[in-house]
XYZ file of C-alpha atoms in Angstrom:
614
model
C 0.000 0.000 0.000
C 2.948 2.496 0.549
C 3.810 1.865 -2.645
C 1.062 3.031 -4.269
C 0.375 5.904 -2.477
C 4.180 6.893 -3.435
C 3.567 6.247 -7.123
C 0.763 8.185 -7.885
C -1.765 6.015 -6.471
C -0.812 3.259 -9.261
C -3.025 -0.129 -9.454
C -2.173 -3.455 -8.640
C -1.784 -4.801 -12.365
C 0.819 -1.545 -13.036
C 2.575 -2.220 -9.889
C 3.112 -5.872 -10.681
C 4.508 -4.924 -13.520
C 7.007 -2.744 -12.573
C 8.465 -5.011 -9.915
C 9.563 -7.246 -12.643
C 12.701 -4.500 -13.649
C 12.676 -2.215 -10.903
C 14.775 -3.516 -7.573
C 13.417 -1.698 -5.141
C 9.975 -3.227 -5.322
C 11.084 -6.883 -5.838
C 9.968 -9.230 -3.250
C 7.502 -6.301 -2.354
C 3.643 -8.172 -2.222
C 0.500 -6.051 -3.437
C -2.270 -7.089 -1.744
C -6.177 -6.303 -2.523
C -6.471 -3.546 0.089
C -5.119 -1.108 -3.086
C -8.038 -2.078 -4.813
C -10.255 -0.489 -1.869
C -8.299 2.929 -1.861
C -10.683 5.730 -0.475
C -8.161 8.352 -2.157
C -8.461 6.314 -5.389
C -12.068 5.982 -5.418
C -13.123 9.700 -4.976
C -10.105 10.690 -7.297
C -10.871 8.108 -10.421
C -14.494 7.514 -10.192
C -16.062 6.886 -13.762
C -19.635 5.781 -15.082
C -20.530 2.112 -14.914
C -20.753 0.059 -18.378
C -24.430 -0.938 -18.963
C -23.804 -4.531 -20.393
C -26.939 -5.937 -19.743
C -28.952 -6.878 -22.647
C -32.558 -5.738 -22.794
C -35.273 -8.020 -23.652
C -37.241 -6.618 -26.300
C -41.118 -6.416 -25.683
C -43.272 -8.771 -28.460
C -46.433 -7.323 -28.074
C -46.717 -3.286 -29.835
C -47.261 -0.538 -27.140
C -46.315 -2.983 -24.680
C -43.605 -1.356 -23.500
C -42.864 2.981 -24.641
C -39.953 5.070 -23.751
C -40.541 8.694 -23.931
C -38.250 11.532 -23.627
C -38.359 15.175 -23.621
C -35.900 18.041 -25.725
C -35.457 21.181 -25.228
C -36.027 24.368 -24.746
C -35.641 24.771 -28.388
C -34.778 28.258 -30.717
C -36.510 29.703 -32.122
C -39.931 28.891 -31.189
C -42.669 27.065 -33.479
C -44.467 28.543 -36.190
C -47.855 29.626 -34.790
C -47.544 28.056 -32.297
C -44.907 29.111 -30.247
C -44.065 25.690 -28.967
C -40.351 25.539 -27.719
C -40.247 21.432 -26.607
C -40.413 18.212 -28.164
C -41.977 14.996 -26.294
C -41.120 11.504 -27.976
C -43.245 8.450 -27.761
C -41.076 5.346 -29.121
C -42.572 1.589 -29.219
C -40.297 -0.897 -27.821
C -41.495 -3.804 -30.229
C -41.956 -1.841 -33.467
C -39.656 1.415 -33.094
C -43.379 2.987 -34.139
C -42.254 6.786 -33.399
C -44.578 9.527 -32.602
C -43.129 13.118 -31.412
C -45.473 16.342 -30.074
C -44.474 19.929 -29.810
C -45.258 21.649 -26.505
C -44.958 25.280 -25.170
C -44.344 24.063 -21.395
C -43.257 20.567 -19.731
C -46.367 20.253 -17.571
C -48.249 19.659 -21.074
C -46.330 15.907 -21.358
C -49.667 14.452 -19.832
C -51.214 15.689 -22.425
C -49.563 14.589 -25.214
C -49.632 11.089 -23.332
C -53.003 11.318 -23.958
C -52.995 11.848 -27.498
C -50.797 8.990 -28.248
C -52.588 7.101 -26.455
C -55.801 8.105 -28.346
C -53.684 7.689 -31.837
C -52.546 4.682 -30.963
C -55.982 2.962 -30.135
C -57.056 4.750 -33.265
C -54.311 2.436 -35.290
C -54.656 -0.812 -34.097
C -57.921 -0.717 -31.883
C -59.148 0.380 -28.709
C -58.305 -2.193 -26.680
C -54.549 -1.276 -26.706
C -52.834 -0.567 -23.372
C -49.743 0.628 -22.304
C -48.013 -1.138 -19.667
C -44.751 0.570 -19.173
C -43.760 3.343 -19.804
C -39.885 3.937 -19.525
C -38.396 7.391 -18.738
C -35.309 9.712 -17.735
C -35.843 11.371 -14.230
C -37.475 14.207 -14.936
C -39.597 16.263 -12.732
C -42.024 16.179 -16.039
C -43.115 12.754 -15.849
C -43.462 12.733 -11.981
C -46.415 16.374 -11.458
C -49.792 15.154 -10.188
C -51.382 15.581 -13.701
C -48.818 12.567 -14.597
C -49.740 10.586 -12.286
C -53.639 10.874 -12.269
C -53.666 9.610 -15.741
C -50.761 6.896 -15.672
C -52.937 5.658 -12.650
C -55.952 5.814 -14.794
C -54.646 3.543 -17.249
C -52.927 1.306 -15.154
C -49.416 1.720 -16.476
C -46.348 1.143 -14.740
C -43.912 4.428 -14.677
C -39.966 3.623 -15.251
C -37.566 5.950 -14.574
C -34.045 5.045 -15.147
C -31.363 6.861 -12.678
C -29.644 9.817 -13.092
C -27.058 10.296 -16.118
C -27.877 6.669 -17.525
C -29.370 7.696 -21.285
C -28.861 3.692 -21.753
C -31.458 2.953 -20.329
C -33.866 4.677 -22.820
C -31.730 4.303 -25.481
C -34.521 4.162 -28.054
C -35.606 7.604 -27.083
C -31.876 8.661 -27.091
C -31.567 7.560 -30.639
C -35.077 9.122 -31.811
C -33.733 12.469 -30.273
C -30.318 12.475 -32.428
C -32.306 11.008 -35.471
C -34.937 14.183 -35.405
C -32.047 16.657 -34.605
C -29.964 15.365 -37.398
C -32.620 15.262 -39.807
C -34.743 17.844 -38.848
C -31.900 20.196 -39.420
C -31.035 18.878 -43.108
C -34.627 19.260 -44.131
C -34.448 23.042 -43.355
C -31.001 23.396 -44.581
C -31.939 21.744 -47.965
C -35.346 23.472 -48.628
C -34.189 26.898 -47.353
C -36.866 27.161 -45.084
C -36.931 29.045 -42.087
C -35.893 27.020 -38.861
C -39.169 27.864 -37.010
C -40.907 25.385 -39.275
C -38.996 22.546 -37.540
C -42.231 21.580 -35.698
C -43.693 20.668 -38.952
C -40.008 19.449 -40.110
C -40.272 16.684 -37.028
C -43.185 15.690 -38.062
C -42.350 14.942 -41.863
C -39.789 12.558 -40.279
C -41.598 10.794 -38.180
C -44.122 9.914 -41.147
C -41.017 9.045 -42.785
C -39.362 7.233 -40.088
C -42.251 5.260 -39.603
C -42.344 4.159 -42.998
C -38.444 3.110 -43.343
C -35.935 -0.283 -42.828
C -35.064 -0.031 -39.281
C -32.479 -2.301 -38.889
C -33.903 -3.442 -34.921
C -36.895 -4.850 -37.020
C -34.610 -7.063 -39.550
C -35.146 -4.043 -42.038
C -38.801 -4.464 -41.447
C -40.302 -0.445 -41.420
C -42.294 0.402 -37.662
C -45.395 0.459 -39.612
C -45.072 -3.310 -41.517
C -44.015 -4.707 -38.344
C -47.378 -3.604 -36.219
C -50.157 -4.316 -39.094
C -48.064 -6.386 -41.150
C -48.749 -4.211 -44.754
C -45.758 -2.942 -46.441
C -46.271 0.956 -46.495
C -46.987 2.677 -49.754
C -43.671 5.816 -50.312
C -46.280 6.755 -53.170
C -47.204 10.233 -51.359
C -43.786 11.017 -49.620
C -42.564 14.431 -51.580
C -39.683 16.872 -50.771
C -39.904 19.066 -47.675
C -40.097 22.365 -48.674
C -40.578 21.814 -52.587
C -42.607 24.272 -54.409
C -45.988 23.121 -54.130
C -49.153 24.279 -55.735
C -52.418 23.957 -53.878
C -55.943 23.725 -55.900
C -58.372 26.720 -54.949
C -61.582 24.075 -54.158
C -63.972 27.363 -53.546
C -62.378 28.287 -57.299
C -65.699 28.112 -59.310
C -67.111 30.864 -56.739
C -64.544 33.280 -58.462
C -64.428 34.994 -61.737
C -63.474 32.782 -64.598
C -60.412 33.867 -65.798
C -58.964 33.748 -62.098
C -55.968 31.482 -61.681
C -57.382 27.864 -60.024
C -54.177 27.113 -57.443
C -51.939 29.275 -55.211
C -47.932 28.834 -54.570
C -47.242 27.395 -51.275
C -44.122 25.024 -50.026
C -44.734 21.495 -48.495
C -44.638 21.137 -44.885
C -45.473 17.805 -43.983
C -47.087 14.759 -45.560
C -50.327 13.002 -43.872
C -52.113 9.691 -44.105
C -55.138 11.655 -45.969
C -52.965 14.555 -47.530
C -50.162 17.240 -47.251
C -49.650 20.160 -45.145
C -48.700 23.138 -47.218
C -47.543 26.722 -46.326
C -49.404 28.898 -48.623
C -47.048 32.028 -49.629
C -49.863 34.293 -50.756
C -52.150 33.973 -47.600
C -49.325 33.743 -45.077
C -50.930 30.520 -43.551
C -50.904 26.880 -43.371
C -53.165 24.580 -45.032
C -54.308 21.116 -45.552
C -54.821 19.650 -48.565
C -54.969 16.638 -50.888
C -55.115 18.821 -54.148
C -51.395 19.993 -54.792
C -48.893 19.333 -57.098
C -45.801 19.387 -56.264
C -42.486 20.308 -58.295
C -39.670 18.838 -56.154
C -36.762 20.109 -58.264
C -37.733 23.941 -56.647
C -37.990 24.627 -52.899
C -38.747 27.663 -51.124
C -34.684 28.624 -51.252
C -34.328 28.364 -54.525
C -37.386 30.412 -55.043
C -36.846 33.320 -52.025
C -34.289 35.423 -53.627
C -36.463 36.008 -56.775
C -40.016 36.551 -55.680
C -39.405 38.118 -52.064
C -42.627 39.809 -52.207
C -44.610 36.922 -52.380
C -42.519 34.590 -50.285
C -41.552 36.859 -47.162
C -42.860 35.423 -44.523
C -44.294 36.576 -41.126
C -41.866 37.381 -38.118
C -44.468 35.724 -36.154
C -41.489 35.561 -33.107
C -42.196 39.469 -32.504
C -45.945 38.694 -31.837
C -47.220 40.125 -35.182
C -47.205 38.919 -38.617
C -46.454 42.706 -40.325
C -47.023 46.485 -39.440
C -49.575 48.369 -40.646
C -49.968 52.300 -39.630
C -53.412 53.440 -39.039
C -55.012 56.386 -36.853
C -56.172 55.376 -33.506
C -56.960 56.876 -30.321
C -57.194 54.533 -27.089
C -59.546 54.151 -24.752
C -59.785 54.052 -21.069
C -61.590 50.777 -21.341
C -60.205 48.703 -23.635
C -58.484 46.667 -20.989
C -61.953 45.252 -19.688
C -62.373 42.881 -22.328
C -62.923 40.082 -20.120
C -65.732 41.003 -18.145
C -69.184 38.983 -18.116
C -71.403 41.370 -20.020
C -73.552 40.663 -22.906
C -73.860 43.921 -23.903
C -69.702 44.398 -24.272
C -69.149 47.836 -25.994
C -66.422 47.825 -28.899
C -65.005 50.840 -27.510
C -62.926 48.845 -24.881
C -60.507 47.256 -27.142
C -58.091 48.911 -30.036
C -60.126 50.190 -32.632
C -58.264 50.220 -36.012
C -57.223 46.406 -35.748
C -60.938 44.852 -36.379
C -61.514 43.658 -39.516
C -64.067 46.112 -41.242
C -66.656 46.532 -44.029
C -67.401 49.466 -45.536
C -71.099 50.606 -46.902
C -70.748 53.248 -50.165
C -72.141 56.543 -49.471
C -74.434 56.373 -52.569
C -76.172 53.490 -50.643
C -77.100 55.078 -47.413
C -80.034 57.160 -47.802
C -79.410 59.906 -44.478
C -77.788 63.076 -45.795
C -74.255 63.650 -44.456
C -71.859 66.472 -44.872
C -69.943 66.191 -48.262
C -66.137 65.356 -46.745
C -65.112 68.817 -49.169
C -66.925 70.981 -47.101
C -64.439 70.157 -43.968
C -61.185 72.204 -43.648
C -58.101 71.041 -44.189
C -56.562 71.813 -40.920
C -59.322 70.740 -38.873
C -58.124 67.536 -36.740
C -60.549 64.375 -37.685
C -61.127 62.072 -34.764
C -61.951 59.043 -35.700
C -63.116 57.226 -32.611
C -64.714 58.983 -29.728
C -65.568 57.387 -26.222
C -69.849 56.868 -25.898
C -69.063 58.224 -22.433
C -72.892 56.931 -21.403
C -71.400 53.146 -22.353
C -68.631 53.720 -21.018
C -70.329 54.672 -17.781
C -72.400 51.924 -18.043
C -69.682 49.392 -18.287
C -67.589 51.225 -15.365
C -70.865 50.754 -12.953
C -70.431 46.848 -13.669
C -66.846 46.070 -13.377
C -66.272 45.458 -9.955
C -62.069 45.500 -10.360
C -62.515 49.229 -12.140
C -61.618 51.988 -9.697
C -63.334 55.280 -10.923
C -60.843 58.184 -11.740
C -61.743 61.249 -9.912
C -63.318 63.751 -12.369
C -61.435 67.004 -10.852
C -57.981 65.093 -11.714
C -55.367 67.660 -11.205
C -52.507 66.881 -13.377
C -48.650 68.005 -12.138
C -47.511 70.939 -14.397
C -44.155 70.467 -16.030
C -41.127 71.983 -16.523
C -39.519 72.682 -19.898
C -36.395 74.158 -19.687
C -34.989 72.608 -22.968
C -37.175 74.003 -25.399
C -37.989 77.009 -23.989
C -35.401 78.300 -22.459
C -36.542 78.957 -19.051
C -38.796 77.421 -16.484
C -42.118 78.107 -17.548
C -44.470 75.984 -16.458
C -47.780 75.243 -18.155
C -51.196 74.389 -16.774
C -52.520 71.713 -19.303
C -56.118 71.539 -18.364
C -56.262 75.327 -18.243
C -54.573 75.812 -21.718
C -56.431 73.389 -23.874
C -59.994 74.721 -22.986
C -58.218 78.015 -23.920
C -56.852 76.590 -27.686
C -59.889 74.941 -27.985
C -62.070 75.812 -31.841
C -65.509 74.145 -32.678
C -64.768 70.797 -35.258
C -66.827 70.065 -37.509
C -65.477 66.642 -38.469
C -66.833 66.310 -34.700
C -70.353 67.559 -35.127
C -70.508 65.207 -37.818
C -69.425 62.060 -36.002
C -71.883 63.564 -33.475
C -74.486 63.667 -35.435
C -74.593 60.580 -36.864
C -73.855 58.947 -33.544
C -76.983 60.178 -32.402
C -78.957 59.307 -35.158
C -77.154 55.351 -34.760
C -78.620 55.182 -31.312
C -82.499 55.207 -33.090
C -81.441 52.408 -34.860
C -81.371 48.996 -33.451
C -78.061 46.854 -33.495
C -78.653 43.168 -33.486
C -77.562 41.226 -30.067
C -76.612 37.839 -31.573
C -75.194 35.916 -34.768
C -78.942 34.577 -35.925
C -80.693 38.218 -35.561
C -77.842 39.529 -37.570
C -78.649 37.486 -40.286
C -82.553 37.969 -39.896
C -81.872 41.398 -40.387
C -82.230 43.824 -44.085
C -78.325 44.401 -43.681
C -77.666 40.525 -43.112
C -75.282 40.701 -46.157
C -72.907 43.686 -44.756
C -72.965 41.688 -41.351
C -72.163 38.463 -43.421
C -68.910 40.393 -45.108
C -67.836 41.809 -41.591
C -68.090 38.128 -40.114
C -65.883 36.514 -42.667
C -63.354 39.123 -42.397
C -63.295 38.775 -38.782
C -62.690 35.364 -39.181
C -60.047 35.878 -42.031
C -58.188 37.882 -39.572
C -58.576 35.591 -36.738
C -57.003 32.669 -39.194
C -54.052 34.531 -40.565
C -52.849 35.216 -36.715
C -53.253 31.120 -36.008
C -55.850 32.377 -33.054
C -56.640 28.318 -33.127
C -56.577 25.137 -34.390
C -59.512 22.898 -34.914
C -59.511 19.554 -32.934
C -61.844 16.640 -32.386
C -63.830 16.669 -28.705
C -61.996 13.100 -28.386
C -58.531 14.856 -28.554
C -58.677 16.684 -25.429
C -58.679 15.658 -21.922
C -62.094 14.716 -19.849
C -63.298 17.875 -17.872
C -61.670 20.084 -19.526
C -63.255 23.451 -19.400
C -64.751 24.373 -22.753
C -65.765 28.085 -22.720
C -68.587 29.908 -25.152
C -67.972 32.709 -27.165
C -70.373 35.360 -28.891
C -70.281 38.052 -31.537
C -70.213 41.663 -31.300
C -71.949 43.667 -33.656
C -71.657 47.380 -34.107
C -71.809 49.965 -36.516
C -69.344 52.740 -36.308
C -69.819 56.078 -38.022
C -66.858 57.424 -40.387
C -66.180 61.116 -40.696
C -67.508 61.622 -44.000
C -70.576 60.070 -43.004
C -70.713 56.653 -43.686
C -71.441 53.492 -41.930
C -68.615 51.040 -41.430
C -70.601 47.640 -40.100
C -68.405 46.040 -37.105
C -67.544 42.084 -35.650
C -65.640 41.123 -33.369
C -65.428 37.387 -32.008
C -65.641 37.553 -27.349
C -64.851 34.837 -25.745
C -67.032 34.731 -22.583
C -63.388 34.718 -20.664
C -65.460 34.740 -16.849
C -65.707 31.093 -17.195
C -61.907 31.031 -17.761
C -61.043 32.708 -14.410
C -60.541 28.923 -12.476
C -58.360 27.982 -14.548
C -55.804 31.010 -14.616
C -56.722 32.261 -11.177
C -56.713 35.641 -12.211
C -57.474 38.202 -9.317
C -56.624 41.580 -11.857
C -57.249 42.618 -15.180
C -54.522 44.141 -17.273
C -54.298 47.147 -19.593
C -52.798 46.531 -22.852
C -53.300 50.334 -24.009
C -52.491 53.981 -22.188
C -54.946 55.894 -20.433
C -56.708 59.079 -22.161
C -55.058 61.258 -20.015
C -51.666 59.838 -20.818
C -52.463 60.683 -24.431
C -53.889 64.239 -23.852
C -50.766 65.052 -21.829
C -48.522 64.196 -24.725
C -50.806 65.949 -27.325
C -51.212 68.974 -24.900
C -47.019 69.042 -25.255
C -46.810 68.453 -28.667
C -49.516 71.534 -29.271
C -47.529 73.765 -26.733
C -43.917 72.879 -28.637
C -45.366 72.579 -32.031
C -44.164 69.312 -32.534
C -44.970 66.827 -35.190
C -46.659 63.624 -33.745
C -45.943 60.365 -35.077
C -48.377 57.814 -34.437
C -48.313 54.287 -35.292
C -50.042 50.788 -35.185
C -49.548 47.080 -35.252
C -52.766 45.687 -36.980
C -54.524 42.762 -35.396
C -52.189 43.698 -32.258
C -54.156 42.399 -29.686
C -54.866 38.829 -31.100
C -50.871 38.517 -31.463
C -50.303 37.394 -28.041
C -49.540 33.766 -27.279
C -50.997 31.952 -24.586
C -48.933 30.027 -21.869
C -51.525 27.499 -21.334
C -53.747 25.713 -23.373
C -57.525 26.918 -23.677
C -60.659 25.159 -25.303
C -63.594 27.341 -26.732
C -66.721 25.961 -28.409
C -66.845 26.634 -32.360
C -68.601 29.970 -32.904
C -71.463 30.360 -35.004
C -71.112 30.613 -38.725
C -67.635 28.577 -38.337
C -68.841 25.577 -39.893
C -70.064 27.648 -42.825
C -66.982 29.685 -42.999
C -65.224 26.376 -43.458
C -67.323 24.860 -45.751
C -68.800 22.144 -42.939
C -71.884 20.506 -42.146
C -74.065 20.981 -39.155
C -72.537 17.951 -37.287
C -68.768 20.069 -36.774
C -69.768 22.422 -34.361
C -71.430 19.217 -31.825
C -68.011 16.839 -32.579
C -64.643 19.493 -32.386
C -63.663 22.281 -30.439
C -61.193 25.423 -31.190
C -57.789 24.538 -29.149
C -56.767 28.686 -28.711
C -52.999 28.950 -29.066
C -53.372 33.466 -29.394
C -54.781 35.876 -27.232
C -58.714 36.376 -27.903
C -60.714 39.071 -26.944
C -62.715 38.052 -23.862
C -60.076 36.685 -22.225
C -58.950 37.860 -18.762
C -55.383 36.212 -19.872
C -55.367 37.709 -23.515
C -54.781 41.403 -22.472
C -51.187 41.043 -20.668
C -49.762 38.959 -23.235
């Protein structure tokens, strides 16, 4: 032993060895007690080999190992998902892969395999095992409610032993690896790797795997050979069939440029480059020889895509004024006023003047200088709302705002009054007696309260056109994504929803006819536990102070405006709302869709308490 603590703490075998030419340790004996050096053993200590041999299961689903990547950059398209959960079959290699915005969703994509797999080979499949790392995701309450529900037996392997769930190990290198030459080939951006996974897997799925004999996953569980028939390029220029076609002019073209995404059992996945969106289809065609890099450089008009990762998908500048209210768009009422959310990013239809038959003040007759509001507050609404909201604090009405110094511009320290100088600068507007005026004669005429009296009523088309835009604009910011009630989890909180419908009076006198789709967000209030309500916008007086300063400096105001800002926001947590009326139709679906899916929210939607501070 004094031996090897004077050379270097050296092992038996080495030791051994050197006695054999060195004199000093002949005749020396090296007994076992080396091999239980406590020096040794906290200085050397190194992983164990795994050399056992696992027994592969022999019936499918018998046995899963699952595993969880990330956080990954940059987040998913749409849907801002930033993890990957895996789902591998012991006996087949069968492969299934979900992207999730937050680790406490694994339960729920255990539930959708689950569902998916009972869908493929029958619904008396079970799990029983399921074969994990050690992470804190597979071990929340939510986890192990449902592994206890279906009776499956939760593995988790020790600490720094990937062996162990090798399978999943391999699955996670495979999608990495070929995740990332799918988006280098096609030129695609990398925040379409969520569909990128997913175009493996159906690949995967449908390859040799050299575990099964060369057999693919999919012959080995129903014992078909799989058809490669469908399988095209990812990202290939792809060219989707217009099906509502014969609805437009004749000489319109009949398909629309888009770039493959990902291939399904029934179709393909397409992004479509002139709506900004993605779409499912069986009617494309596909030219593989072109993908979206190859095609970026010459068309960039057509083919820039959103920078959904800012929360928008492009900038628009309009004229708007906030509102005090606009933050209390979750609140209970029926009778929700439009005036409480941002004005200029609703979808709206417009009425010709020729068709109205009131008479209005030609937009000639107002001077050029005069300052054209185009949304004032309905103070009595707003009143009315205020008396209802029981988080609203009423702002004194003799507010006395601080005067301010401006030594700067000015030169000195002047100070200014605000209140007291605008009702001095103040001149009569006539763009405002017109608004006025037509205001007043709008509250004679009856709005309709719901969807169906909408359409009962003489201006049922204009409503019609203000619905479908409302709906256009709530698909091109991917508010949600249609799913089958059998997809999500038992008790699950499905809220309602219900259209607004107002008309809003322009400054030359014309009617613009307003929808907007409310989500009745009070039901939503156990499920965020949301004691406040947030303000996404500034309060009036924070705009008439910086007007007030702009008049008194004569500066020039800027203003600009991020349309569709509001329904930009991305939820944290998952959120189920019952189809609204006129969906089905807007999609082209029977009667039976509204009663058998549900609209899985992904972006902020007005109604909800959660939507306005994202």
């Amino acid at each position: 032993m004094t031996w090897h603590l004077r050379l270097n703490h050296m092992s038996k075998r080495y030791l051994e060895s050197a006695a054999k030419f060195s004199k000093e340790l002949r005749g020396v004996r090296f007994g076992n007690d080396i091999l239980d050096c406590a020096d040794c053993k906290l200085a050397k200590a190194k992983r164990q080999p795994c050399i056992q041999k696992r027994l592969r299961s022999d019936i499918p689903f018998h046995r899963v190992y699952s595993d969880l990547m990330g956080p990954l950059k940059p987040l998913a398209y749409r849907s801002s998902n930033k993890y990957i959960v895996t789902f591998t079959d012991d006996f087949s290699r069968y492969a299934v892969a979900y992207a999730i915005s937050d680790k406490t969703q694994v339960h729920t994509a255990l539930s959708r395999y689950l569902m998916e797999i009972r869908k493929m080979i029958g619904p008396q499949t079970k799990i029983s095992e399921l074969r994990t790392d050690a992470g804190t995701e597979y071990r929340n309450d939510e986890m192990k409610r449902l592994l206890a529900k279906e009776e499956i037996v939760h593995t988790a392997c020790e600490t720094a032993t990937p062996q162990h769930i090798a399978p999943a190990e391999r699955l996670n290198l495979e999608i990495a690896e070929k995740v990332r030459a799918h988006l280098i080939s096609s030129g695609m951006p990398t925040y379409f790797w969520a569909y990128a996974m997913n175009h493996v897997l159906y690949i995967h799925n449908r390859s040799p795997n050299a575990s099964n004999n060369y057999l693919s996953p999919y012959q080995k569980i129903l014992n078909v050979p799989p058809s490669l028939e469908s399988i095209k390029r990812f990202g290939c220029e792809t060219y989707i069939l217009d099906v509502h076609a014969k609805n437009k002019p004749k000489f319109t073209p009949r398909s629309s440029l888009g770039f493959l995404l990902q291939c399904t059992d029934t179709g393909y996945i397409v992004f479509d480059a002139a709506k900004k969106t993605v779409v499912e289809s069986k009617h494309v065609q596909c030219i593989e020889s072109r993908t979206f890099g190859d095609l970026a450089n010459k068309r960039p008009d057509l083919l820039a895509l959103p920078q959904f990762e800012f929360g928008f998908e492009n900038e628009t500048y309009q004229r708007k004024v906030p509102q005090d209210d606009e933050s209390q768009s979750s609140a209970p009422q029926d009778d929700l006023p439009l005036n409480r959310a941002p004005q200029d990013d609703l979808p709206l239809s417009r009425v010709p003047q020729d068709e109205l038959p009131q008479t209005r003040v030609p937009q000639d007759d107002v001077p050029q200088s005069t300052l054209i509001l185009d949304h004032v507050p309905q103070e009595e609404t707003l009143q009315k709302h205020r008396s209802r909201s029981i988080e609203y604090q009423e702002e004194p009405t003799n507010l006395e705002l601080p005067s301010i110094v401006l030594e700067e511009h000015i030169g000195g320290n002047e100070q200014y009054e605000f209140f007291d100088q605008l009702q001095d600068d103040a001149e009569p507007n006539l763009s405002c007696l017109i608004y006025l005026t037509n205001s007043a004669l709008r509250k004679l005429e009856k709005e309709p309260e719901s969807y169906q009296e909408a359409l009962r009523s003489p201006e049922a088309e204009f409503w019609k056109e203000a619905i479908k835009e409302e709906f256009d604009a709530l698909t091109r910011c991917g508010t949600w994504r249609i799913v089958p009630k059998t997809a999500i989890p038992k008790d699950t909180k499905v809220i309602k929803a219900r259209w607004v419908l107002r008309k809003k009076s322009e400054p030359d006198g014309g009617i613009r006819y307003r929808s907007r789709l409310v989500a009745k967000g009070f039901a939503d209030v156990n499920n965020y536990d949301i004691s406040e309500i947030y303000a996404p916008v500034a309060r009036l007086a924070d705009v008439r102070i910086i007007l007030i300063i702009a008049n008194k400096l004569n500066l020039d105001l800027i203003q600009l405006d991020v349309s569709t800002a509001f329904l930009n926001g991305t939820l944290e947590k998952l959120v189920y709302m019952q189809p609204p009326e006129g969906l089905a139709e807007y999609l082209g679906e029977d009667d039976n869709f509204t009663k058998n899916h549900v609209c899985e929210i992904h972006k902020a939607l007005y109604g909800l308490k959660v939507s306005p501070k994202r």
